[in-house]
mmCIF file of C-alpha atoms and ligand atoms in Angstrom:
data_model
loop_
_atom_site.group_PDB
_atom_site.id
_atom_site.type_symbol
_atom_site.label_atom_id
_atom_site.label_comp_id
_atom_site.label_asym_id
_atom_site.label_seq_id
_atom_site.Cartn_x
_atom_site.Cartn_y
_atom_site.Cartn_z
ATOM 1 C CA MET A 383 -69.469 -189.125 139.267
ATOM 2 C CA ASP A 384 -69.641 -190.947 135.991
ATOM 3 C CA GLU A 385 -72.727 -191.714 133.995
ATOM 4 C CA LYS A 386 -72.456 -195.441 134.538
ATOM 5 C CA TYR A 387 -72.489 -195.035 138.275
ATOM 6 C CA ILE A 388 -75.616 -192.880 138.123
ATOM 7 C CA LYS A 389 -77.289 -195.388 135.850
ATOM 8 C CA LEU A 390 -76.429 -198.320 138.113
ATOM 9 C CA ASN A 391 -77.816 -196.415 141.071
ATOM 10 C CA ARG A 392 -81.063 -195.855 139.244
ATOM 11 C CA ILE A 393 -81.307 -199.547 138.351
ATOM 12 C CA LEU A 394 -80.759 -200.394 141.998
ATOM 13 C CA ASP A 395 -83.571 -198.030 142.990
ATOM 14 C CA ASP A 396 -85.907 -199.469 140.356
ATOM 15 C CA ALA A 397 -85.160 -202.994 141.452
ATOM 16 C CA LEU A 398 -85.769 -202.110 145.079
ATOM 17 C CA ASP A 399 -89.061 -200.435 144.119
ATOM 18 C CA GLU A 400 -90.210 -203.494 142.264
ATOM 19 C CA PHE A 401 -89.065 -205.791 145.054
ATOM 20 C CA THR A 402 -90.869 -203.917 147.803
ATOM 21 C CA GLN A 403 -94.050 -203.511 145.807
ATOM 22 C CA GLU A 404 -94.589 -207.234 145.497
ATOM 23 C CA THR A 405 -97.414 -208.525 147.652
ATOM 24 C CA ASP A 406 -94.943 -210.905 149.181
ATOM 25 C CA GLU A 407 -91.319 -210.030 148.691
ATOM 26 C CA VAL A 408 -89.811 -213.302 149.732
ATOM 27 C CA PHE A 409 -92.371 -216.006 149.105
ATOM 28 C CA LYS A 410 -93.795 -215.835 145.608
ATOM 29 C CA THR A 411 -96.497 -218.389 146.240
ATOM 30 C CA SER A 412 -98.165 -219.709 149.356
ATOM 31 C CA ASN A 413 -96.449 -223.019 148.634
ATOM 32 C CA ASP A 414 -93.070 -221.294 148.923
ATOM 33 C CA ARG A 415 -94.123 -220.047 152.318
ATOM 34 C CA LYS A 416 -95.477 -223.387 153.451
ATOM 35 C CA GLY A 417 -92.347 -225.153 152.233
ATOM 36 C CA TYR A 418 -90.189 -222.855 154.326
ATOM 37 C CA MET A 419 -92.404 -223.348 157.376
ATOM 38 C CA PHE A 420 -92.610 -227.128 157.125
ATOM 39 C CA LYS A 421 -88.933 -227.583 156.479
ATOM 40 C CA SER A 422 -88.009 -225.542 159.494
ATOM 41 C CA ALA A 423 -90.649 -227.187 161.658
ATOM 42 C CA SER A 424 -89.283 -230.631 160.980
ATOM 43 C CA GLU A 425 -85.776 -229.331 161.655
ATOM 44 C CA TYR A 426 -87.019 -228.038 164.986
ATOM 45 C CA GLU A 427 -88.420 -231.453 165.903
ATOM 46 C CA LYS A 428 -85.141 -233.055 164.880
ATOM 47 C CA SER A 429 -83.032 -230.752 167.001
ATOM 48 C CA PHE A 430 -84.685 -232.304 170.053
ATOM 49 C CA GLN A 431 -83.206 -235.605 169.016
ATOM 50 C CA LYS A 432 -79.650 -234.331 168.868
ATOM 51 C CA PRO A 433 -77.316 -234.392 171.870
ATOM 52 C CA GLN A 434 -76.900 -231.054 173.641
ATOM 53 C CA LYS A 435 -74.682 -229.969 176.539
ATOM 54 C CA CYS A 436 -75.427 -231.892 179.749
ATOM 55 C CA LEU A 437 -77.224 -229.567 182.142
ATOM 56 C CA PHE A 438 -75.936 -231.127 185.325
ATOM 57 C CA PRO A 439 -74.047 -228.438 187.273
ATOM 58 C CA GLU A 440 -70.494 -227.948 186.005
ATOM 59 C CA CYS A 441 -70.637 -230.839 183.553
ATOM 60 C CA GLY A 442 -71.057 -229.771 179.932
ATOM 61 C CA SER A 443 -70.418 -233.253 178.439
ATOM 62 C CA LYS A 444 -72.569 -234.386 175.563
ATOM 63 C CA SER A 445 -76.045 -235.364 176.672
ATOM 64 C CA ILE A 446 -77.878 -238.509 175.775
ATOM 65 C CA VAL A 447 -80.951 -237.900 173.643
ATOM 66 C CA PHE A 448 -83.652 -239.493 175.727
ATOM 67 C CA SER A 449 -83.603 -238.142 179.266
ATOM 68 C CA HIS A 450 -87.033 -238.637 180.770
ATOM 69 C CA THR A 451 -88.758 -235.681 182.385
ATOM 70 C CA ILE A 452 -91.584 -237.614 183.949
ATOM 71 C CA GLN A 453 -90.622 -241.027 185.327
ATOM 72 C CA LYS A 454 -91.241 -243.776 182.863
ATOM 73 C CA ASN A 455 -91.976 -246.506 185.339
ATOM 74 C CA GLY A 456 -94.011 -244.734 187.971
ATOM 75 C CA GLY A 457 -95.741 -241.905 186.191
ATOM 76 C CA ILE A 458 -96.209 -242.548 182.493
ATOM 77 C CA HIS A 459 -96.420 -246.324 182.818
ATOM 78 C CA ILE A 460 -99.505 -246.104 185.026
ATOM 79 C CA ILE A 461 -101.580 -244.321 182.395
ATOM 80 C CA ALA A 462 -100.166 -246.165 179.365
ATOM 81 C CA GLU A 463 -102.189 -248.599 177.298
ATOM 82 C CA ASN A 464 -100.202 -251.122 175.253
ATOM 83 C CA ASN A 465 -97.129 -249.186 176.346
ATOM 84 C CA HIS A 466 -98.377 -246.051 174.618
ATOM 85 C CA VAL A 467 -99.804 -242.711 175.687
ATOM 86 C CA TYR A 468 -101.175 -239.762 173.693
ATOM 87 C CA ARG A 469 -99.617 -236.335 173.426
ATOM 88 C CA PRO A 470 -100.649 -233.141 171.647
ATOM 89 C CA ILE A 471 -98.476 -232.030 168.781
ATOM 90 C CA PHE A 472 -98.610 -229.159 166.297
ATOM 91 C CA ASN A 473 -99.067 -230.363 162.758
ATOM 92 C CA GLU A 474 -97.385 -227.902 160.390
ATOM 93 C CA LYS A 475 -99.145 -229.356 157.360
ATOM 94 C CA THR A 476 -102.629 -228.635 158.633
ATOM 95 C CA GLY A 477 -101.617 -225.738 160.877
ATOM 96 C CA LYS A 478 -103.525 -227.427 163.689
ATOM 97 C CA MET A 479 -102.859 -229.257 166.920
ATOM 98 C CA SER A 480 -103.406 -232.978 166.816
ATOM 99 C CA ILE A 481 -103.051 -235.915 169.172
ATOM 100 C CA GLU A 482 -100.535 -238.614 168.464
ATOM 101 C CA SER A 483 -99.635 -241.897 170.086
ATOM 102 C CA ILE A 484 -96.130 -242.241 171.503
ATOM 103 C CA GLY A 485 -94.302 -245.163 173.103
ATOM 104 C CA ILE A 486 -93.483 -244.749 176.789
ATOM 105 C CA ASN A 487 -89.769 -245.091 176.086
ATOM 106 C CA LYS A 488 -89.865 -241.878 174.102
ATOM 107 C CA ALA A 489 -92.606 -240.011 175.926
ATOM 108 C CA SER A 490 -91.417 -236.986 177.841
ATOM 109 C CA THR A 491 -87.772 -237.276 176.805
ATOM 110 C CA PHE A 492 -85.355 -234.493 175.943
ATOM 111 C CA PRO A 493 -81.596 -234.170 175.403
ATOM 112 C CA GLY A 494 -80.869 -233.215 179.004
ATOM 113 C CA PHE A 495 -78.077 -235.033 180.765
ATOM 114 C CA CYS A 496 -75.042 -237.137 179.989
ATOM 115 C CA LYS A 497 -75.032 -240.837 180.784
ATOM 116 C CA LEU A 498 -73.333 -240.349 184.115
ATOM 117 C CA HIS A 499 -75.726 -237.673 185.333
ATOM 118 C CA GLU A 500 -78.815 -239.337 184.005
ATOM 119 C CA GLY A 501 -77.901 -241.839 186.730
ATOM 120 C CA VAL A 502 -78.472 -239.190 189.416
ATOM 121 C CA PHE A 503 -82.186 -239.373 188.686
ATOM 122 C CA SER A 504 -82.268 -243.141 188.693
ATOM 123 C CA VAL A 505 -82.787 -243.083 192.481
ATOM 124 C CA PHE A 506 -86.466 -242.667 191.836
ATOM 125 C CA GLU A 507 -86.694 -243.617 188.203
ATOM 126 C CA ASN A 508 -87.428 -247.209 189.011
ATOM 127 C CA LYS A 509 -89.567 -246.550 192.033
ATOM 128 C CA LYS A 510 -93.273 -246.225 191.605
ATOM 129 C CA GLU A 511 -93.559 -243.147 193.768
ATOM 130 C CA ILE A 512 -91.618 -240.007 194.436
ATOM 131 C CA ALA A 513 -91.414 -239.983 198.190
ATOM 132 C CA ASN A 514 -89.081 -237.546 199.864
ATOM 133 C CA ASP A 515 -87.836 -233.978 199.749
ATOM 134 C CA ASN A 516 -84.662 -234.864 197.910
ATOM 135 C CA GLU A 517 -86.544 -236.754 195.222
ATOM 136 C CA ILE A 518 -89.003 -233.932 194.749
ATOM 137 C CA LYS A 519 -86.150 -231.459 194.344
ATOM 138 C CA LEU A 520 -84.531 -233.679 191.742
ATOM 139 C CA GLN A 521 -87.858 -233.854 189.928
ATOM 140 C CA VAL A 522 -88.192 -230.057 190.036
ATOM 141 C CA PHE A 523 -84.640 -229.648 188.778
ATOM 142 C CA ARG A 524 -85.286 -232.049 185.939
ATOM 143 C CA THR A 525 -88.489 -230.214 184.984
ATOM 144 C CA PHE A 526 -86.615 -226.929 185.055
ATOM 145 C CA CYS A 527 -83.805 -228.346 182.919
ATOM 146 C CA ARG A 528 -86.217 -229.508 180.266
ATOM 147 C CA GLU A 529 -87.759 -226.051 180.072
ATOM 148 C CA PHE A 530 -84.327 -224.409 180.005
ATOM 149 C CA GLN A 531 -82.958 -226.760 177.358
ATOM 150 C CA THR A 532 -86.087 -226.332 175.254
ATOM 151 C CA LYS A 533 -85.690 -222.556 175.276
ATOM 152 C CA LYS A 534 -82.017 -222.829 174.353
ATOM 153 C CA ILE A 535 -82.765 -225.181 171.469
ATOM 154 C CA GLU A 536 -85.544 -222.863 170.359
ATOM 155 C CA LEU A 537 -83.169 -219.906 170.300
ATOM 156 C CA GLN A 538 -80.603 -221.776 168.173
ATOM 157 C CA TYR A 539 -83.384 -222.712 165.819
ATOM 158 C CA ARG A 540 -84.850 -219.194 165.577
ATOM 159 C CA GLU A 541 -81.431 -217.745 164.821
ATOM 160 C CA LYS A 542 -80.779 -220.303 162.131
ATOM 161 C CA ARG A 543 -84.182 -219.703 160.659
ATOM 162 C CA LYS A 544 -83.636 -215.962 160.558
ATOM 163 C CA GLY A 545 -80.362 -216.554 158.707
ATOM 164 C CA GLU A 546 -82.136 -218.722 156.158
ATOM 165 C CA TYR A 547 -84.835 -216.124 155.689
ATOM 166 C CA LEU A 548 -82.247 -213.396 155.119
ATOM 167 C CA ASN A 549 -80.570 -215.550 152.477
ATOM 168 C CA LEU A 550 -83.882 -216.150 150.793
ATOM 169 C CA GLN A 551 -84.707 -212.466 150.877
ATOM 170 C CA LYS A 552 -81.344 -211.584 149.355
ATOM 171 C CA GLN A 553 -81.780 -214.236 146.693
ATOM 172 C CA ARG A 554 -85.188 -212.865 145.713
ATOM 173 C CA PHE A 555 -83.895 -209.316 145.522
ATOM 174 C CA THR A 556 -80.878 -210.404 143.488
ATOM 175 C CA ASP A 557 -83.226 -212.080 140.990
ATOM 176 C CA VAL A 558 -85.149 -208.839 140.525
ATOM 177 C CA LEU A 559 -81.973 -206.802 140.305
ATOM 178 C CA TYR A 560 -80.389 -209.061 137.669
ATOM 179 C CA LYS A 561 -83.518 -208.795 135.585
ATOM 180 C CA HIS A 562 -83.179 -204.997 135.609
ATOM 181 C CA LEU A 563 -79.437 -205.098 134.872
ATOM 182 C CA ASP A 564 -80.070 -207.434 131.995
ATOM 183 C CA ALA A 565 -82.793 -205.208 130.544
ATOM 184 C CA GLU A 566 -80.412 -202.221 130.574
ATOM 185 C CA GLY A 567 -77.619 -204.220 128.946
ATOM 186 C CA PHE A 568 -75.406 -204.472 132.017
ATOM 187 C CA ASP A 569 -73.471 -207.481 133.134
ATOM 188 C CA LYS A 570 -74.444 -209.094 136.448
ATOM 189 C CA LYS A 571 -70.878 -208.650 137.614
ATOM 190 C CA GLU A 572 -71.392 -204.887 137.729
ATOM 191 C CA LEU A 573 -73.102 -205.259 141.070
ATOM 192 C CA LYS A 574 -71.531 -207.824 143.298
ATOM 193 C CA ASP A 575 -71.730 -208.356 147.070
ATOM 194 C CA ILE A 576 -75.149 -206.838 147.405
ATOM 195 C CA LYS A 577 -76.127 -206.116 150.957
ATOM 196 C CA LEU A 578 -79.804 -205.765 151.649
ATOM 197 C CA ASP A 579 -80.879 -204.308 154.955
ATOM 198 C CA ARG A 580 -84.621 -204.510 154.949
ATOM 199 C CA THR A 581 -86.726 -205.569 157.905
ATOM 200 C CA ASP A 582 -90.059 -206.794 156.632
ATOM 201 C CA TYR A 583 -92.856 -207.839 158.975
ATOM 202 C CA ARG A 584 -91.598 -211.408 159.219
ATOM 203 C CA LEU A 585 -88.089 -210.328 160.109
ATOM 204 C CA ALA A 586 -89.471 -207.856 162.614
ATOM 205 C CA TYR A 587 -91.353 -210.710 164.244
ATOM 206 C CA MET A 588 -88.321 -213.006 164.197
ATOM 207 C CA LYS A 589 -86.109 -210.340 165.763
ATOM 208 C CA LYS A 590 -88.661 -209.709 168.477
ATOM 209 C CA GLU A 591 -88.945 -213.422 169.191
ATOM 210 C CA ILE A 592 -85.180 -213.860 169.372
ATOM 211 C CA LYS A 593 -84.764 -210.879 171.688
ATOM 212 C CA GLU A 594 -87.477 -212.138 174.049
ATOM 213 C CA LEU A 595 -85.965 -215.615 174.121
ATOM 214 C CA GLN A 596 -82.500 -214.260 174.859
ATOM 215 C CA GLU A 597 -83.868 -212.227 177.740
ATOM 216 C CA LEU A 598 -85.841 -215.147 179.135
ATOM 217 C CA ILE A 599 -82.861 -217.518 178.935
ATOM 218 C CA GLN A 600 -80.765 -214.986 180.806
ATOM 219 C CA VAL A 601 -83.366 -214.701 183.573
ATOM 220 C CA LEU A 602 -83.707 -218.475 183.772
ATOM 221 C CA LYS A 603 -79.960 -218.909 183.989
ATOM 222 C CA VAL A 604 -79.380 -216.369 186.746
ATOM 223 C CA LYS A 605 -82.512 -216.739 188.835
ATOM 224 C CA TYR A 606 -83.205 -220.438 188.476
ATOM 225 C CA TYR A 607 -80.484 -222.543 186.911
ATOM 226 C CA PHE A 608 -77.554 -221.407 189.065
ATOM 227 C CA PRO A 609 -79.450 -221.369 192.389
ATOM 228 C CA PHE A 610 -81.178 -224.681 191.666
ATOM 229 C CA SER A 611 -77.878 -226.270 190.678
ATOM 230 C CA LYS A 612 -76.520 -225.378 194.118
ATOM 231 C CA ASP A 613 -79.447 -227.185 195.738
ATOM 232 C CA ILE A 614 -78.593 -230.314 193.808
ATOM 233 C CA THR A 615 -74.856 -230.309 194.419
ATOM 234 C CA LYS A 616 -74.392 -228.364 197.650
ATOM 235 C CA GLY A 617 -77.659 -228.881 199.506
ATOM 236 C CA SER A 618 -78.721 -225.229 199.570
ATOM 237 C CA GLU A 619 -82.438 -224.416 199.641
ATOM 238 C CA ASN A 620 -83.307 -222.205 196.716
ATOM 239 C CA ILE A 621 -86.038 -224.404 195.309
ATOM 240 C CA TYR A 622 -89.347 -223.695 196.967
ATOM 241 C CA TYR A 623 -92.091 -226.193 196.295
ATOM 242 C CA GLN A 624 -95.463 -227.413 197.417
ATOM 243 C CA ALA A 625 -96.487 -230.991 196.784
ATOM 244 C CA ILE A 626 -100.054 -232.205 196.958
ATOM 245 C CA LYS A 627 -101.158 -235.770 196.824
ATOM 246 C CA LEU A 628 -104.627 -236.157 195.422
ATOM 247 C CA ALA A 629 -106.470 -239.354 196.327
ATOM 248 C CA HIS A 630 -107.801 -239.689 192.772
ATOM 249 C CA LEU A 631 -105.877 -240.815 189.745
ATOM 250 C CA ILE A 632 -106.107 -238.092 187.125
ATOM 251 C CA PRO A 633 -104.903 -239.915 184.018
ATOM 252 C CA VAL A 634 -102.363 -237.400 182.762
ATOM 253 C CA GLY A 635 -98.638 -236.879 183.179
ATOM 254 C CA LEU A 636 -97.558 -233.262 182.792
ATOM 255 C CA SER A 637 -94.385 -231.330 183.263
ATOM 256 C CA GLY A 638 -93.904 -227.739 182.274
ATOM 257 C CA ALA A 639 -93.490 -224.120 183.209
ATOM 258 C CA GLY A 640 -95.740 -221.104 183.292
ATOM 259 C CA TYR A 641 -94.861 -217.470 183.742
ATOM 260 C CA ILE A 642 -96.422 -214.689 185.754
ATOM 261 C CA THR A 643 -95.302 -211.186 184.913
ATOM 262 C CA TYR A 644 -95.908 -208.429 187.428
ATOM 263 C CA GLU A 645 -94.712 -204.890 188.018
ATOM 264 C CA LYS A 646 -92.788 -203.863 191.081
ATOM 265 C CA ASN A 647 -90.986 -200.530 191.562
ATOM 266 C CA ASN A 648 -91.558 -199.731 187.889
ATOM 267 C CA ARG A 649 -89.816 -202.890 186.807
ATOM 268 C CA LEU A 650 -91.321 -205.920 185.156
ATOM 269 C CA ASN A 651 -90.646 -209.150 186.978
ATOM 270 C CA LYS A 652 -91.083 -212.545 185.434
ATOM 271 C CA VAL A 653 -91.795 -215.417 187.799
ATOM 272 C CA GLN A 654 -91.438 -218.966 186.615
ATOM 273 C CA LEU A 655 -93.745 -221.574 188.070
ATOM 274 C CA LEU A 656 -92.752 -225.161 187.437
ATOM 275 C CA MET A 657 -95.492 -227.726 187.499
ATOM 276 C CA ASN A 658 -95.636 -231.482 187.562
ATOM 277 C CA VAL A 659 -98.566 -233.820 187.504
ATOM 278 C CA ILE A 660 -97.389 -237.330 188.168
ATOM 279 C CA PRO A 661 -99.818 -240.240 188.033
ATOM 280 C CA GLN A 662 -99.283 -242.765 190.797
ATOM 281 C CA GLU A 663 -101.121 -245.881 191.929
ATOM 282 C CA ASP A 664 -104.672 -244.643 192.661
ATOM 283 C CA SER A 665 -103.442 -241.131 193.297
ATOM 284 C CA THR A 666 -101.880 -238.115 191.649
ATOM 285 C CA LEU A 667 -98.847 -236.211 192.831
ATOM 286 C CA ILE A 668 -98.870 -232.520 192.002
ATOM 287 C CA ILE A 669 -95.735 -230.479 192.494
ATOM 288 C CA LEU A 670 -95.558 -226.750 192.027
ATOM 289 C CA ALA A 671 -92.183 -225.062 192.421
ATOM 290 C CA THR A 672 -90.292 -221.822 191.960
ATOM 291 C CA ASN A 673 -87.323 -219.955 193.379
ATOM 292 C CA LYS A 674 -87.792 -219.309 197.101
ATOM 293 C CA ALA A 675 -87.816 -215.564 196.359
ATOM 294 C CA ASN A 676 -91.293 -216.103 194.859
ATOM 295 C CA LYS A 677 -92.639 -218.079 197.798
ATOM 296 C CA LYS A 678 -95.537 -215.689 198.415
ATOM 297 C CA ILE A 679 -96.747 -215.818 194.826
ATOM 298 C CA LEU A 680 -96.666 -219.596 194.729
ATOM 299 C CA ASP A 681 -98.430 -219.894 198.094
ATOM 300 C CA ARG A 682 -101.201 -217.568 197.031
ATOM 301 C CA TYR A 683 -101.632 -219.364 193.730
ATOM 302 C CA ILE A 684 -101.783 -222.783 195.276
ATOM 303 C CA SER A 685 -104.027 -221.885 198.201
ATOM 304 C CA PHE A 686 -106.593 -220.507 195.775
ATOM 305 C CA TYR A 687 -106.624 -223.581 193.581
ATOM 306 C CA THR A 688 -106.508 -226.248 196.235
ATOM 307 C CA GLN A 689 -109.693 -225.356 198.084
ATOM 308 C CA SER A 690 -111.295 -228.524 196.754
ATOM 309 C CA PHE A 691 -110.563 -231.614 194.665
ATOM 310 C CA LEU A 692 -112.605 -230.144 191.894
ATOM 311 C CA MET A 693 -110.521 -226.973 191.883
ATOM 312 C CA ILE A 694 -107.378 -229.058 191.543
ATOM 313 C CA LEU A 695 -108.890 -230.818 188.572
ATOM 314 C CA VAL A 696 -109.642 -227.439 187.002
ATOM 315 C CA LEU A 697 -106.072 -226.387 187.732
ATOM 316 C CA ILE A 698 -104.631 -229.395 185.922
ATOM 317 C CA GLU A 699 -106.923 -228.971 182.916
ATOM 318 C CA SER A 700 -105.963 -225.296 182.762
ATOM 319 C CA TRP A 701 -102.258 -226.154 182.723
ATOM 320 C CA MET A 702 -102.849 -228.582 179.867
ATOM 321 C CA ILE A 703 -104.511 -225.971 177.685
ATOM 322 C CA HIS A 704 -103.140 -222.611 178.798
ATOM 323 C CA VAL A 705 -99.649 -223.400 180.064
ATOM 324 C CA THR A 706 -97.874 -226.341 178.480
ATOM 325 C CA ASP A 707 -98.408 -228.837 175.697
ATOM 326 C CA HIS A 708 -95.933 -231.168 177.346
ATOM 327 C CA TRP A 709 -98.425 -233.703 178.664
ATOM 328 C CA PHE A 710 -99.396 -237.292 178.131
ATOM 329 C CA ILE A 711 -102.880 -238.625 178.491
ATOM 330 C CA LYS A 712 -104.306 -242.103 178.830
ATOM 331 C CA PRO A 713 -105.446 -242.986 175.282
ATOM 332 C CA SER A 714 -108.899 -244.359 176.172
ATOM 333 C CA VAL A 715 -109.705 -241.222 178.181
ATOM 334 C CA TRP A 716 -109.066 -239.055 175.173
ATOM 335 C CA ASP A 717 -110.798 -241.425 172.760
ATOM 336 C CA THR A 718 -114.026 -241.415 174.739
ATOM 337 C CA LEU A 719 -114.350 -237.606 174.687
ATOM 338 C CA PRO A 720 -116.957 -236.422 172.164
ATOM 339 C CA GLU A 721 -115.298 -235.601 168.869
ATOM 340 C CA LYS A 722 -116.412 -231.971 168.753
ATOM 341 C CA ARG A 723 -114.985 -231.330 172.191
ATOM 342 C CA ARG A 724 -111.680 -232.957 171.261
ATOM 343 C CA GLU A 725 -111.427 -230.639 168.287
ATOM 344 C CA LYS A 726 -112.265 -227.648 170.472
ATOM 345 C CA ILE A 727 -109.714 -228.606 173.147
ATOM 346 C CA LEU A 728 -106.951 -228.987 170.575
ATOM 347 C CA SER A 729 -107.709 -225.650 168.968
ATOM 348 C CA ASP A 730 -107.759 -223.948 172.374
ATOM 349 C CA ILE A 731 -104.163 -225.034 172.990
ATOM 350 C CA LEU A 732 -103.170 -222.671 170.189
ATOM 351 C CA ASP A 733 -104.937 -219.697 171.707
ATOM 352 C CA ILE A 734 -102.046 -218.004 173.450
ATOM 353 C CA LYS A 735 -104.105 -215.177 174.944
ATOM 354 C CA PHE A 736 -104.437 -217.244 178.109
ATOM 355 C CA GLY A 737 -101.854 -218.180 180.698
ATOM 356 C CA VAL A 738 -101.134 -219.630 184.074
ATOM 357 C CA LEU A 739 -103.749 -217.461 185.801
ATOM 358 C CA ASP A 740 -106.642 -218.448 183.535
ATOM 359 C CA LYS A 741 -109.133 -221.210 184.169
ATOM 360 C CA TYR A 742 -110.047 -223.538 181.347
ATOM 361 C CA LYS A 743 -113.707 -223.591 180.438
ATOM 362 C CA LEU A 744 -114.211 -227.199 179.351
ATOM 363 C CA SER A 745 -113.893 -230.611 180.929
ATOM 364 C CA ILE A 746 -111.193 -233.006 179.775
ATOM 365 C CA PHE A 747 -111.613 -235.577 182.528
ATOM 366 C CA ASP A 748 -115.341 -236.274 182.542
ATOM 367 C CA GLU A 749 -115.093 -239.508 184.461
ATOM 368 C CA VAL A 750 -113.037 -238.014 187.281
ATOM 369 C CA ARG A 751 -115.372 -235.029 187.378
ATOM 370 C CA ARG A 752 -118.437 -237.273 187.572
ATOM 371 C CA LEU A 753 -116.814 -239.248 190.362
ATOM 372 C CA MET A 754 -116.139 -236.080 192.298
ATOM 373 C CA PHE A 755 -119.751 -235.010 191.895
ATOM 374 C CA ASN A 756 -120.898 -238.389 193.173
ATOM 375 C CA VAL A 757 -118.921 -237.745 196.324
ATOM 376 C CA ILE A 758 -120.273 -234.202 196.651
ATOM 377 C CA ASP A 759 -123.854 -235.343 196.087
ATOM 378 C CA ASN A 760 -123.543 -238.224 198.520
ATOM 379 C CA GLU A 761 -122.172 -235.979 201.217
ATOM 380 C CA ASN A 762 -125.177 -233.736 200.551
ATOM 381 C CA ASN A 763 -123.618 -230.711 202.154
ATOM 382 C CA TRP A 764 -125.318 -228.185 199.894
ATOM 383 C CA ALA A 765 -126.995 -226.329 202.746
ATOM 384 C CA ASN A 766 -123.578 -225.272 204.043
ATOM 385 C CA PHE A 767 -122.213 -224.026 200.710
ATOM 386 C CA ASN A 768 -122.032 -220.305 200.082
ATOM 387 C CA ASP A 769 -123.162 -218.662 196.831
ATOM 388 C CA ILE A 770 -119.699 -218.651 195.301
ATOM 389 C CA THR A 771 -119.286 -222.376 195.884
ATOM 390 C CA ILE A 772 -122.729 -223.140 194.542
ATOM 391 C CA SER A 773 -122.189 -221.185 191.353
ATOM 392 C CA PHE A 774 -118.759 -222.786 190.932
ATOM 393 C CA LEU A 775 -120.246 -226.265 191.317
ATOM 394 C CA LYS A 776 -123.035 -225.454 188.901
ATOM 395 C CA GLU A 777 -120.540 -224.280 186.321
ATOM 396 C CA GLU A 778 -118.459 -227.404 186.793
ATOM 397 C CA ARG A 779 -121.441 -229.706 186.463
ATOM 398 C CA ASN A 780 -122.452 -227.922 183.265
ATOM 399 C CA LYS A 781 -119.096 -228.829 181.798
ATOM 400 C CA LEU A 782 -120.354 -232.402 181.642
ATOM 401 C CA ILE A 783 -123.187 -231.432 179.328
ATOM 402 C CA GLU A 784 -122.070 -231.568 175.747
ATOM 403 C CA GLU A 785 -122.540 -228.340 173.817
ATOM 404 C CA GLU A 786 -124.108 -228.335 170.362
ATOM 405 C CA THR A 787 -121.297 -226.399 168.767
ATOM 406 C CA TYR A 788 -118.013 -224.862 169.815
ATOM 407 C CA ASP A 789 -116.134 -221.873 168.478
ATOM 408 C CA ILE A 790 -112.942 -223.199 167.014
ATOM 409 C CA PHE A 791 -109.911 -220.955 167.394
ATOM 410 C CA PRO A 792 -108.910 -220.233 163.797
ATOM 411 C CA THR A 793 -105.484 -221.278 162.562
ATOM 412 C CA GLU A 794 -105.212 -218.038 160.597
ATOM 413 C CA ASP A 795 -104.920 -216.162 163.854
ATOM 414 C CA ILE A 796 -101.922 -218.270 164.818
ATOM 415 C CA LEU A 797 -100.257 -217.685 161.496
ATOM 416 C CA LYS A 798 -100.798 -213.946 161.925
ATOM 417 C CA ILE A 799 -99.456 -213.975 165.450
ATOM 418 C CA LYS A 800 -96.411 -215.866 164.225
ATOM 419 C CA GLY A 801 -95.885 -213.360 161.452
ATOM 420 C CA TYR A 802 -96.549 -215.755 158.583
ATOM 421 C CA LEU A 803 -99.491 -213.755 157.305
ATOM 422 C CA LYS A 804 -99.915 -210.007 157.231
ATOM 423 C CA GLU A 805 -102.271 -208.511 159.780
HETATM 424 ZN ZN1 ZN B 1475 -73.200 -234.597 182.793
#
């Protein structure tokens, strides 16, 4: 082994030492980090406006960009004001959730189906109501496809982002290495094609995220996409759903998916629940669906939450905060909420400790809630209520009293969870 080789090896070690001792190996300043985050966040938003593969069974043509998930004319239109609704959106600049106005032509769209297959959904697109079994199944399929497509787009994006991070990491290390080579009088060419295999905490997080997404997509494909596709094209009955029509208009359109994980025979099972809240004339259509193999779980879930109108309201508010941010609210309803509560609600969306089985603690729809209490008070049935019901009603009525202050879920926690900041 010659002297030069030994010396180069030492330089490599020194450079690696210096590199790994930096407080942040890859981002020198917090602006570097923010720049990387913002750039990728806007890329993520943009990838939803690019055509993808049509998800109609056995198609695979290029999709159009604006497939609606919730009907434009029936659902969203009913709660729109000046043809606009509000939706929650994560603002990468502030690191917070915010509410933004969106036109009903764009609300709830995703790159889902090609022109031809978008037509399959037009049977109810122009009707005000979703009426029969076939239409409900199409709606469930469409909701599923949005979730599926979103996860696939997210995976592409995460993989690309990991690649960019690796390049950045290599670039930073190369800078340090060249500095050391230079100081020892070596030419940069002495060390070419450097490979760096170093998993820092961000990479560890990215790898974990990618692995989980890949696994989820696989489950969704096998247990939901293929069986559901058969329902649509061959009339099989793999989609199991329950639809409830509520005789109140709850001014929100929502479409998303929640997951329940449970253990059976030492294996973890992930159940997907698909939910829709569709505003209709003076009523609300709620559809909850899953694969028929999970019928029992869905039945138990729904029978618990549909004991009363008020429970259904709680269910919908819980979905909005703990399950999906894919919802659209009537602007004036949001605007009339006290400012502190709006801030609290938005920050709670980021708190991912909660899921499909958790109840949300605050009221979003005060007017609907008040109306329901008017009915309850007029009926004056209190003598027949048991303790559980009475304490539930008390809790619900308290939601209408504004609190002095709220704990705001800190953005730093999110950044830590996402691996942007060290624990
Ligand atoms: Zn197609």
